[in-house]
Tab-separated table of C-alpha atoms in Angstrom:
chain	number	residue	atom	x	y	z
A	471	UNK	CA	0.000	0.000	0.000
A	472	UNK	CA	1.190	3.521	-0.686
A	473	UNK	CA	2.059	5.441	2.436
A	474	UNK	CA	-0.686	7.808	3.561
A	475	UNK	CA	-3.031	6.986	0.671
A	476	UNK	CA	-4.654	3.730	1.661
A	477	UNK	CA	-4.360	2.403	-1.942
A	478	UNK	CA	-2.283	-0.339	-3.469
A	479	UNK	CA	0.416	0.740	-5.923
A	480	UNK	CA	0.426	-1.194	-9.196
A	481	UNK	CA	3.464	-1.356	-11.425
A	482	UNK	CA	3.055	0.888	-14.474
A	483	UNK	CA	2.700	-0.958	-17.741
A	484	UNK	CA	5.332	0.477	-20.053
A	485	UNK	CA	6.124	-0.932	-23.453
A	486	UNK	CA	8.976	1.432	-24.105
A	487	UNK	CA	9.124	4.257	-26.606
A	488	UNK	CA	11.774	2.515	-28.638
A	489	UNK	CA	10.021	-0.813	-29.130
A	490	UNK	CA	11.789	-2.247	-32.172
A	491	UNK	CA	8.772	-4.036	-33.551
A	492	UNK	CA	6.471	-1.013	-33.305
A	493	UNK	CA	9.017	1.334	-34.848
A	494	UNK	CA	9.712	-1.053	-37.700
A	495	UNK	CA	6.021	-1.335	-38.466
A	496	UNK	CA	5.574	2.435	-38.346
A	497	UNK	CA	8.526	3.063	-40.622
A	498	UNK	CA	7.354	0.380	-43.062
A	499	UNK	CA	3.889	1.951	-43.109
A	500	UNK	CA	5.345	5.387	-43.814
A	501	UNK	CA	7.696	4.222	-46.549
A	502	UNK	CA	5.099	2.559	-48.744
A	503	UNK	CA	5.106	3.493	-52.411
A	504	UNK	CA	1.676	5.103	-52.136
A	505	UNK	CA	2.809	7.400	-49.301
A	506	UNK	CA	6.036	8.338	-51.061
A	507	UNK	CA	4.184	9.191	-54.275
A	508	UNK	CA	1.467	11.078	-52.403
A	509	UNK	CA	4.029	13.152	-50.485
A	510	UNK	CA	6.794	13.223	-53.063
A	511	UNK	CA	7.099	17.005	-52.904
A	512	UNK	CA	7.941	16.763	-49.210
A	513	UNK	CA	10.311	13.884	-49.897
A	514	UNK	CA	12.138	15.985	-52.511
A	515	UNK	CA	12.522	18.948	-50.141
A	516	UNK	CA	13.692	16.626	-47.374
A	517	UNK	CA	16.262	15.035	-49.675
A	518	UNK	CA	17.484	18.432	-50.807
A	519	UNK	CA	17.903	19.542	-47.191
A	520	UNK	CA	19.838	16.418	-46.206
A	521	UNK	CA	22.082	16.820	-49.263
A	522	UNK	CA	22.719	20.484	-48.438
A	523	UNK	CA	23.879	19.701	-44.905
A	524	UNK	CA	26.024	16.722	-45.889
A	525	UNK	CA	27.478	18.612	-48.864
A	526	UNK	CA	28.584	21.510	-46.713
A	527	UNK	CA	30.231	19.115	-44.254
A	528	UNK	CA	32.070	17.387	-47.120
A	529	UNK	CA	33.568	20.518	-48.661
A	530	UNK	CA	33.974	22.758	-45.634
A	531	UNK	CA	37.569	23.863	-45.231
A	532	UNK	CA	38.550	22.630	-48.687
A	533	UNK	CA	37.300	25.460	-50.877
A	534	UNK	CA	36.307	29.037	-50.665
A	535	UNK	CA	33.246	29.318	-48.465
A	536	UNK	CA	31.228	31.226	-51.082
A	537	UNK	CA	32.058	28.725	-53.839
A	538	UNK	CA	31.240	25.792	-51.586
A	539	UNK	CA	27.930	27.346	-50.567
A	540	UNK	CA	26.926	28.098	-54.181
A	541	UNK	CA	27.862	24.607	-55.403
A	542	UNK	CA	25.957	22.830	-52.660
A	543	UNK	CA	22.983	25.184	-52.932
A	544	UNK	CA	22.885	24.633	-56.684
A	545	UNK	CA	22.926	20.854	-56.226
A	546	UNK	CA	20.049	21.067	-53.732
A	547	UNK	CA	18.068	23.181	-56.193
A	548	UNK	CA	18.520	20.550	-58.882
A	549	UNK	CA	17.034	17.909	-56.559
A	550	UNK	CA	13.948	20.067	-55.981
A	551	UNK	CA	13.488	21.020	-59.661
A	552	UNK	CA	14.164	17.662	-61.381
A	553	UNK	CA	10.440	16.782	-61.507
A	554	UNK	CA	8.765	20.203	-61.543
A	555	UNK	CA	11.011	21.722	-64.221
A	556	UNK	CA	13.211	19.054	-65.828
A	557	UNK	CA	14.457	21.488	-68.489
A	558	UNK	CA	15.668	24.010	-65.888
A	559	UNK	CA	17.225	21.197	-63.857
A	560	UNK	CA	19.046	19.913	-66.934
A	561	UNK	CA	20.441	23.356	-67.698
A	562	UNK	CA	21.533	23.703	-64.079
A	563	UNK	CA	23.191	20.295	-64.295
A	564	UNK	CA	25.260	21.458	-67.272
A	565	UNK	CA	26.278	24.631	-65.429
A	566	UNK	CA	27.172	22.704	-62.270
A	567	UNK	CA	29.366	20.108	-63.921
A	568	UNK	CA	31.142	22.654	-66.161
A	569	UNK	CA	31.681	25.289	-63.486
A	570	UNK	CA	32.889	22.807	-60.895
A	571	UNK	CA	35.229	21.153	-63.396
A	572	UNK	CA	36.716	24.500	-64.427
A	573	UNK	CA	37.052	25.861	-60.892
A	574	UNK	CA	38.431	22.722	-59.299
A	575	UNK	CA	40.300	21.314	-62.261
A	576	UNK	CA	42.173	18.170	-61.379
A	577	UNK	CA	42.644	18.934	-57.741
A	578	UNK	CA	39.574	17.369	-56.189
A	579	UNK	CA	39.011	14.103	-54.402
A	580	UNK	CA	36.244	11.514	-54.108
A	581	UNK	CA	34.234	13.641	-51.665
A	582	UNK	CA	34.060	16.411	-54.262
A	583	UNK	CA	32.687	13.971	-56.832
A	584	UNK	CA	29.963	12.995	-54.375
A	585	UNK	CA	28.945	16.607	-53.890
A	586	UNK	CA	28.370	17.198	-57.600
A	587	UNK	CA	27.560	13.612	-58.556
A	588	UNK	CA	24.398	13.072	-56.498
A	589	UNK	CA	22.467	16.016	-58.018
A	590	UNK	CA	23.573	14.896	-61.492
A	591	UNK	CA	22.150	11.421	-60.886
A	592	UNK	CA	18.826	12.985	-59.858
A	593	UNK	CA	18.865	15.245	-62.941
A	594	UNK	CA	19.532	12.288	-65.235
A	595	UNK	CA	16.567	10.413	-63.750
A	596	UNK	CA	14.264	13.439	-63.875
A	597	UNK	CA	15.160	14.305	-67.469
A	598	UNK	CA	14.360	10.800	-68.694
A	599	UNK	CA	11.243	10.357	-66.546
A	600	UNK	CA	9.561	13.774	-66.792
A	601	UNK	CA	11.178	15.687	-69.650
A	602	UNK	CA	10.234	15.924	-73.306
A	603	UNK	CA	12.281	14.246	-76.021
A	604	UNK	CA	14.907	17.054	-76.379
A	605	UNK	CA	15.424	17.110	-72.614
A	606	UNK	CA	15.627	13.315	-72.380
A	607	UNK	CA	18.294	13.041	-75.034
A	608	UNK	CA	20.025	16.253	-73.983
A	609	UNK	CA	20.712	14.712	-70.576
A	610	UNK	CA	23.187	12.382	-72.234
A	611	UNK	CA	25.416	15.418	-72.805
A	612	UNK	CA	25.927	15.692	-69.048
A	613	UNK	CA	27.277	12.152	-69.067
A	614	UNK	CA	29.752	13.085	-71.807
A	615	UNK	CA	30.973	16.181	-69.917
A	616	UNK	CA	31.201	14.209	-66.662
A	617	UNK	CA	33.286	11.529	-68.371
A	618	UNK	CA	35.639	14.189	-69.724
A	619	UNK	CA	35.876	15.853	-66.324
A	620	UNK	CA	36.579	12.536	-64.649
A	621	UNK	CA	39.327	11.785	-67.143
A	622	UNK	CA	40.851	15.185	-66.486
A	623	UNK	CA	40.539	14.861	-62.730
A	624	UNK	CA	41.713	11.285	-62.201
A	625	UNK	CA	43.648	10.179	-65.302
A	626	UNK	CA	45.325	13.300	-66.700
A	627	UNK	CA	47.307	14.033	-63.524
A	628	UNK	CA	49.353	10.883	-64.238
A	629	UNK	CA	50.841	12.618	-67.277
A	630	UNK	CA	51.552	15.880	-65.517
A	631	UNK	CA	53.060	17.077	-62.338
A	632	UNK	CA	49.764	18.321	-61.001
A	633	UNK	CA	49.110	15.242	-58.927
A	634	UNK	CA	45.840	14.041	-57.521
A	635	UNK	CA	44.195	13.380	-54.223
A	636	UNK	CA	42.543	10.404	-52.554
A	637	UNK	CA	42.439	6.674	-52.991
A	638	UNK	CA	41.051	6.989	-56.500
A	639	UNK	CA	44.158	8.716	-57.726
A	640	UNK	CA	46.393	6.132	-56.043
A	641	UNK	CA	44.468	3.339	-57.774
A	642	UNK	CA	44.800	5.068	-61.123
A	643	UNK	CA	48.558	5.275	-60.729
A	644	UNK	CA	48.782	1.527	-60.109
A	645	UNK	CA	46.442	0.660	-62.996
A	646	UNK	CA	48.338	2.543	-65.643
A	647	UNK	CA	47.116	5.220	-68.025
A	648	UNK	CA	45.054	3.106	-70.444
A	649	UNK	CA	43.605	0.916	-67.730
A	650	UNK	CA	42.633	3.849	-65.568
A	651	UNK	CA	41.146	5.707	-68.573
A	652	UNK	CA	38.982	2.710	-69.467
A	653	UNK	CA	37.927	2.202	-65.858
A	654	UNK	CA	36.916	5.843	-65.420
A	655	UNK	CA	35.030	5.890	-68.735
A	656	UNK	CA	33.025	2.738	-68.029
A	657	UNK	CA	32.389	3.588	-64.386
A	658	UNK	CA	31.236	7.147	-65.033
A	659	UNK	CA	28.975	6.142	-67.927
A	660	UNK	CA	27.409	3.346	-65.904
A	661	UNK	CA	26.912	5.593	-62.884
A	662	UNK	CA	25.103	8.279	-64.874
A	663	UNK	CA	23.274	6.101	-67.394
A	664	UNK	CA	21.706	3.787	-64.820
A	665	UNK	CA	19.443	6.528	-63.382
A	666	UNK	CA	18.722	7.713	-66.937
A	667	UNK	CA	17.511	4.236	-67.907
A	668	UNK	CA	15.625	4.050	-64.617
A	669	UNK	CA	13.814	7.286	-65.485
A	670	UNK	CA	13.054	6.007	-68.962
A	671	UNK	CA	11.562	2.807	-67.513
A	672	UNK	CA	9.548	4.852	-65.020
A	673	UNK	CA	8.208	7.009	-67.847
A	674	UNK	CA	7.316	3.928	-69.910
A	675	UNK	CA	5.505	2.358	-66.951
A	676	UNK	CA	3.566	5.587	-66.327
A	677	UNK	CA	2.573	5.804	-69.990
A	678	UNK	CA	1.492	2.154	-69.969
A	679	UNK	CA	-0.580	2.741	-66.843
A	680	UNK	CA	-2.134	5.847	-68.385
A	681	UNK	CA	-2.922	3.879	-71.531
A	682	UNK	CA	-4.520	1.109	-69.495
A	683	UNK	CA	-6.502	3.669	-67.528
A	684	UNK	CA	-7.604	5.296	-70.775
A	685	UNK	CA	-8.526	1.889	-72.158
A	686	UNK	CA	-10.600	1.151	-69.068
A	687	UNK	CA	-12.320	4.515	-69.445
A	688	UNK	CA	-12.985	3.835	-73.122
A	689	UNK	CA	-14.412	0.419	-72.281
A	690	UNK	CA	-16.592	1.998	-69.592
A	691	UNK	CA	-17.786	4.656	-72.041
A	692	UNK	CA	-18.450	1.956	-74.632
A	693	UNK	CA	-20.452	-0.041	-72.111
A	694	UNK	CA	-22.449	3.051	-71.170
A	695	UNK	CA	-23.062	3.753	-74.850
A	696	UNK	CA	-24.157	0.166	-75.453
A	697	UNK	CA	-26.553	0.408	-72.508
A	698	UNK	CA	-27.863	3.709	-73.852
A	699	UNK	CA	-28.339	2.238	-77.328
A	700	UNK	CA	-30.024	-0.835	-75.860
A	701	UNK	CA	-32.385	1.367	-73.847
A	702	UNK	CA	-33.149	3.448	-76.924
A	703	UNK	CA	-33.833	0.318	-78.962
A	704	UNK	CA	-36.046	-0.994	-76.186
A	705	UNK	CA	-37.974	2.292	-76.089
A	706	UNK	CA	-38.415	2.144	-79.848
A	707	UNK	CA	-39.588	-1.460	-79.620
A	708	UNK	CA	-42.076	-0.585	-76.901
A	709	UNK	CA	-43.288	2.397	-78.933
A	710	UNK	CA	-43.795	0.156	-81.981
A	711	UNK	CA	-45.600	-2.527	-80.012
A	712	UNK	CA	-47.821	-0.065	-78.178
A	713	UNK	CA	-48.629	1.702	-81.401
A	714	UNK	CA	-49.413	-1.536	-83.208
A	715	UNK	CA	-51.641	-2.771	-80.405
A	716	UNK	CA	-53.416	0.468	-79.516
A	717	UNK	CA	-53.766	1.892	-83.030
A	718	UNK	CA	-55.206	-1.317	-84.422
A	719	UNK	CA	-57.598	-1.817	-81.531
A	720	UNK	CA	-58.797	1.779	-81.493
A	721	UNK	CA	-59.310	1.772	-85.256
A	722	UNK	CA	-61.468	-1.337	-84.965
A	723	UNK	CA	-63.397	0.074	-81.993
A	724	UNK	CA	-64.033	3.382	-83.776
A	725	UNK	CA	-65.140	1.625	-86.944
A	726	UNK	CA	-67.505	-0.665	-85.033
A	727	UNK	CA	-68.889	2.212	-82.943
A	728	UNK	CA	-69.581	4.318	-86.048
A	729	UNK	CA	-71.168	1.354	-87.797
A	730	UNK	CA	-73.358	0.595	-84.800
A	731	UNK	CA	-74.494	4.202	-84.593
A	732	UNK	CA	-75.549	4.261	-88.243
A	733	UNK	CA	-77.137	0.806	-88.129
A	734	UNK	CA	-79.111	1.398	-84.937
A	735	UNK	CA	-82.000	2.976	-86.788
A	736	UNK	CA	-82.410	0.377	-89.508
A	737	UNK	CA	-81.071	-2.796	-87.906
A	738	UNK	CA	-81.057	-2.701	-84.095
A	739	UNK	CA	-79.794	-6.297	-83.927
A	740	UNK	CA	-76.569	-5.206	-85.627
A	741	UNK	CA	-75.740	-3.110	-82.565
A	742	UNK	CA	-75.228	-6.233	-80.483
A	743	UNK	CA	-72.775	-7.629	-83.042
A	744	UNK	CA	-70.863	-4.358	-83.091
A	745	UNK	CA	-70.701	-4.202	-79.313
A	746	UNK	CA	-69.461	-7.798	-79.177
A	747	UNK	CA	-66.761	-6.940	-81.712
A	748	UNK	CA	-65.761	-3.867	-79.694
A	749	UNK	CA	-65.625	-5.912	-76.505
A	750	UNK	CA	-63.554	-8.675	-78.115
A	751	UNK	CA	-61.144	-6.187	-79.678
A	752	UNK	CA	-60.701	-4.272	-76.419
A	753	UNK	CA	-60.124	-7.485	-74.461
A	754	UNK	CA	-57.522	-8.682	-76.961
A	755	UNK	CA	-55.758	-5.311	-76.799
A	756	UNK	CA	-55.798	-5.453	-73.009
A	757	UNK	CA	-54.190	-8.897	-73.084
A	758	UNK	CA	-51.505	-7.664	-75.480
A	759	UNK	CA	-50.773	-4.598	-73.351
A	760	UNK	CA	-50.551	-6.694	-70.199
A	761	UNK	CA	-48.191	-9.099	-71.959
A	762	UNK	CA	-46.033	-6.173	-73.072
A	763	UNK	CA	-45.920	-4.722	-69.548
A	764	UNK	CA	-45.035	-8.122	-68.101
A	765	UNK	CA	-42.251	-8.381	-70.656
A	766	UNK	CA	-40.902	-5.016	-69.522
A	767	UNK	CA	-41.047	-5.943	-65.839
A	768	UNK	CA	-39.358	-9.307	-66.173
A	769	UNK	CA	-37.112	-8.612	-69.205
A	770	UNK	CA	-38.267	-11.829	-70.824
A	771	UNK	CA	-41.108	-13.090	-72.918
A	772	UNK	CA	-44.132	-13.567	-70.681
A	773	UNK	CA	-45.961	-15.583	-73.297
A	774	UNK	CA	-46.068	-16.456	-76.995
A	775	UNK	CA	-45.942	-13.521	-79.378
A	776	UNK	CA	-48.230	-13.347	-82.410
A	777	UNK	CA	-46.809	-14.828	-85.575
A	778	UNK	CA	-47.664	-16.267	-88.968
A	779	UNK	CA	-50.358	-18.569	-87.621
A	780	UNK	CA	-52.228	-15.612	-86.119
A	781	UNK	CA	-52.552	-13.632	-89.347
A	782	UNK	CA	-55.740	-15.474	-90.277
A	783	UNK	CA	-57.513	-14.245	-87.141
A	784	UNK	CA	-56.031	-10.785	-87.669
A	785	UNK	CA	-57.466	-10.527	-91.188
A	786	UNK	CA	-60.799	-11.910	-89.953
A	787	UNK	CA	-60.988	-9.218	-87.247
A	788	UNK	CA	-60.522	-6.486	-89.857
A	789	UNK	CA	-63.196	-8.027	-92.054
A	790	UNK	CA	-65.571	-8.092	-89.114
A	791	UNK	CA	-64.805	-4.411	-88.606
A	792	UNK	CA	-66.118	-3.642	-92.074
A	793	UNK	CA	-62.819	-3.570	-93.992
A	794	UNK	CA	-62.998	-5.606	-97.164
A	795	UNK	CA	-59.731	-7.500	-97.526
A	796	UNK	CA	-58.711	-9.693	-100.438
A	797	UNK	CA	-55.796	-11.873	-99.380
A	798	UNK	CA	-53.789	-13.641	-102.073
A	799	UNK	CA	-50.707	-15.820	-101.778
A	800	UNK	CA	-48.253	-17.074	-104.403
A	801	UNK	CA	-45.658	-19.803	-104.061
A	802	UNK	CA	-45.069	-22.170	-101.170
A	803	UNK	CA	-44.706	-21.003	-97.586
A	804	UNK	CA	-41.332	-21.618	-96.003
A	805	UNK	CA	-40.099	-21.679	-92.383
A	806	UNK	CA	-39.618	-18.316	-90.729
A	807	UNK	CA	-38.107	-17.414	-87.382
A	808	UNK	CA	-40.240	-16.151	-84.504
A	809	UNK	CA	-38.821	-12.650	-84.952
A	810	UNK	CA	-39.660	-12.659	-88.667
A	811	UNK	CA	-43.122	-14.073	-87.981
A	812	UNK	CA	-43.756	-11.307	-85.444
A	813	UNK	CA	-42.508	-8.735	-87.957
A	814	UNK	CA	-44.845	-10.074	-90.670
A	815	UNK	CA	-47.779	-9.982	-88.269
A	816	UNK	CA	-47.078	-6.400	-87.142
A	817	UNK	CA	-46.515	-5.165	-90.697
A	818	UNK	CA	-49.806	-6.672	-91.860
A	819	UNK	CA	-51.554	-5.305	-88.762
A	820	UNK	CA	-50.248	-1.785	-89.255
A	821	UNK	CA	-50.871	-1.810	-93.009
A	822	UNK	CA	-54.518	-2.859	-92.576
A	823	UNK	CA	-54.914	-0.371	-89.710
A	824	UNK	CA	-53.722	2.417	-92.001
A	825	UNK	CA	-56.153	1.246	-94.663
A	826	UNK	CA	-58.977	1.206	-92.121
A	827	UNK	CA	-58.160	4.670	-90.789
A	828	UNK	CA	-57.141	6.520	-93.941
A	829	UNK	CA	-58.359	4.422	-96.863
A	830	UNK	CA	-61.430	4.821	-99.012
A	831	UNK	CA	-64.022	2.058	-98.993
A	832	UNK	CA	-64.570	2.289	-102.745
A	833	UNK	CA	-62.575	-0.883	-103.413
A	834	UNK	CA	-61.167	-3.784	-101.384
A	835	UNK	CA	-57.757	-3.742	-99.756
A	836	UNK	CA	-55.373	-6.111	-101.530
A	837	UNK	CA	-53.069	-8.127	-99.239
A	838	UNK	CA	-50.563	-10.210	-101.170
A	839	UNK	CA	-47.963	-12.722	-99.995
A	840	UNK	CA	-45.359	-13.722	-102.586
A	841	UNK	CA	-43.107	-16.572	-101.423
A	842	UNK	CA	-39.737	-17.296	-102.999
A	843	UNK	CA	-36.929	-19.590	-101.935
A	844	UNK	CA	-35.227	-16.866	-99.906
A	845	UNK	CA	-37.798	-14.190	-99.105
A	846	UNK	CA	-41.413	-13.334	-98.422
A	847	UNK	CA	-42.790	-10.253	-100.119
A	848	UNK	CA	-45.770	-8.574	-98.426
A	849	UNK	CA	-47.726	-6.053	-100.470
A	850	UNK	CA	-50.743	-4.114	-99.238
A	851	UNK	CA	-52.552	-1.859	-101.708
A	852	UNK	CA	-55.581	0.334	-101.026
A	853	UNK	CA	-57.321	3.510	-102.152
A	854	UNK	CA	-56.847	6.633	-100.063
A	855	UNK	CA	-59.410	9.134	-98.978
A	856	UNK	CA	-58.972	12.643	-100.322
A	857	UNK	CA	-56.279	14.558	-98.436
A	858	UNK	CA	-55.077	11.517	-96.508
A	859	UNK	CA	-51.877	10.733	-98.426
A	860	UNK	CA	-49.530	12.780	-96.271
A	861	UNK	CA	-50.976	11.420	-93.055
A	862	UNK	CA	-49.893	7.871	-93.853
A	863	UNK	CA	-46.252	8.781	-93.312
A	864	UNK	CA	-46.878	10.405	-89.939
A	865	UNK	CA	-46.689	8.934	-86.469
A	866	UNK	CA	-45.086	5.602	-85.597
A	867	UNK	CA	-46.857	3.478	-88.226
A	868	UNK	CA	-44.687	3.815	-91.322
A	869	UNK	CA	-41.388	4.239	-89.400
A	870	UNK	CA	-42.321	1.255	-87.249
A	871	UNK	CA	-42.869	-0.973	-90.283
A	872	UNK	CA	-39.618	0.235	-91.804
A	873	UNK	CA	-37.741	-0.546	-88.572
A	874	UNK	CA	-39.292	-4.005	-88.284
A	875	UNK	CA	-38.274	-4.771	-91.851
A	876	UNK	CA	-34.721	-3.606	-91.199
A	877	UNK	CA	-34.444	-5.601	-87.968
A	878	UNK	CA	-35.492	-8.744	-89.849
A	879	UNK	CA	-32.823	-8.074	-92.483
A	880	UNK	CA	-35.340	-7.033	-95.133
A	881	UNK	CA	-36.428	-3.935	-97.030
A	882	UNK	CA	-39.454	-1.649	-96.902
A	883	UNK	CA	-40.916	0.683	-99.522
A	884	UNK	CA	-44.077	2.785	-99.777
A	885	UNK	CA	-45.603	4.951	-102.449
A	886	UNK	CA	-48.028	4.966	-105.359
A	887	UNK	CA	-49.010	1.643	-106.872
A	888	UNK	CA	-51.029	0.876	-109.986
A	889	UNK	CA	-53.963	3.137	-110.792
A	890	UNK	CA	-52.795	5.688	-108.234
A	891	UNK	CA	-53.460	3.398	-105.284
A	892	UNK	CA	-51.323	3.610	-102.163
A	893	UNK	CA	-48.961	0.653	-101.791
A	894	UNK	CA	-46.842	-0.681	-98.944
A	895	UNK	CA	-44.292	-3.404	-99.686
A	896	UNK	CA	-41.998	-5.255	-97.297
A	897	UNK	CA	-39.540	-8.014	-98.257
A	898	UNK	CA	-38.341	-10.225	-95.399
A	899	UNK	CA	-35.795	-13.080	-95.668
A	900	UNK	CA	-36.944	-16.639	-94.899
A	901	UNK	CA	-35.215	-19.963	-94.297
A	902	UNK	CA	-33.575	-21.441	-97.387
A	903	UNK	CA	-34.476	-24.919	-96.178
A	904	UNK	CA	-37.143	-27.293	-97.393
A	905	UNK	CA	-40.609	-25.926	-97.955
A	906	UNK	CA	-43.338	-26.851	-95.513
A	907	UNK	CA	-45.208	-30.027	-96.367
A	908	UNK	CA	-48.379	-28.366	-95.119
A	909	UNK	CA	-47.539	-24.705	-95.440
A	910	UNK	CA	-49.373	-22.450	-93.033
A	911	UNK	CA	-51.983	-25.089	-92.362
A	912	UNK	CA	-53.684	-22.992	-89.722
A	913	UNK	CA	-54.142	-20.043	-92.068
A	914	UNK	CA	-57.488	-21.076	-93.496
A	915	UNK	CA	-60.875	-19.526	-93.368
A	916	UNK	CA	-63.971	-21.542	-92.814
A	917	UNK	CA	-64.592	-21.925	-96.520
A	918	UNK	CA	-61.491	-21.084	-98.557
A	919	UNK	CA	-57.732	-21.766	-98.247
A	920	UNK	CA	-55.557	-18.726	-97.759
A	921	UNK	CA	-52.152	-20.203	-98.600
A	922	UNK	CA	-51.644	-22.581	-101.526
A	923	UNK	CA	-50.399	-26.078	-100.736
A	924	UNK	CA	-48.481	-26.700	-103.939
A	925	UNK	CA	-45.460	-24.956	-105.360
A	926	UNK	CA	-46.922	-25.303	-108.837
A	927	UNK	CA	-49.597	-22.715	-108.042
A	928	UNK	CA	-49.005	-19.707	-110.208
A	929	UNK	CA	-52.106	-17.647	-109.682
A	930	UNK	CA	-53.171	-16.232	-106.344
A	931	UNK	CA	-56.004	-17.746	-104.395
A	932	UNK	CA	-58.229	-14.932	-103.269
A	933	UNK	CA	-60.353	-15.152	-100.198
């Protein structure tokens, strides 16, 4: 117990401020590549400061104080500027190596080479890594001047009475003139070119990373564009489907309602038939709309789409609406894909809807299928009411049929047919395989066949 306190004294837990493991972990965490790159400006200033202090210590007492201060200060400046202004640093490197070589001549030792050599190594790296092409290749001139200065400082004194200083000079004397010249040349070139190649590799890696980053961005932009195009195509598809469903159904409902209104006075029983037709048409449209909405919610087909086998009922519904349709077919029906079958159905639906809305009832609407080995030609011809010609190209109807033809790999045309009648023609590719043995067997009316069953048929069968 502590005296006078009445409490028990516990030993203080103390891990020590100089715990080797903790300090090693902290240093390793600070010296990661990410931290060095993030704080490289501070690292450069710190390196320049350390060089300045060590450089002054190395040359103090050997040279004039002003010269020593300017040389070391210039070297520190090169360390700071090698990344920010590689051109200025390169020019300063030339000035440093020339001025020092002229001022000191041959009378300088290894410590003097360290004072001017370290900034030159940094300049060589910075010129290759951050400079433009003239700066990169211009840095090699520093290596040439340094080699010449080294030859003058360490090799030339052997031929004169100037003499040299340090262990380097002693080694050169023992190696002989040619040997020492070769050693100094190779050593100086290697010392200066290694950081230059290191900077070049660093620049190449940065460019490769930038290219990869740009490629990733391009891929991302391409993916966004593909999504945008897919959404636009989906909107166009929905617009076509909604138009085909709603326009057809409303045209039939309007036609039946007008017919019932006119027939109510003379034939009241006809009103019931018209109302039944309106109800059936509206129910079918509701089913189609619900199927379309389900498709949008689940991004998949909720049920079977209309196709070739549904055209018979489609034509019958228009006939029941008061539109006189003469349907002829030539050749033998061949297999078609579901997408092509849907396109044929929608094109026929929209063509007959246009005829019901804008056509004159003076003559029947001609619907013609012409089968060949590779294509199905659909032609719809009808008379137009006065002033209605321009309206046929408006809205989603004509563009929708043109888009459906293009999506199926076919062609679409519209314009004047024979006798000034309005004509729509779509040609869609079909399977080149064997013809159906019972072509379009479900496309029959109660009394007459719609599609011929023999390839020898040359004239159309009209219903």
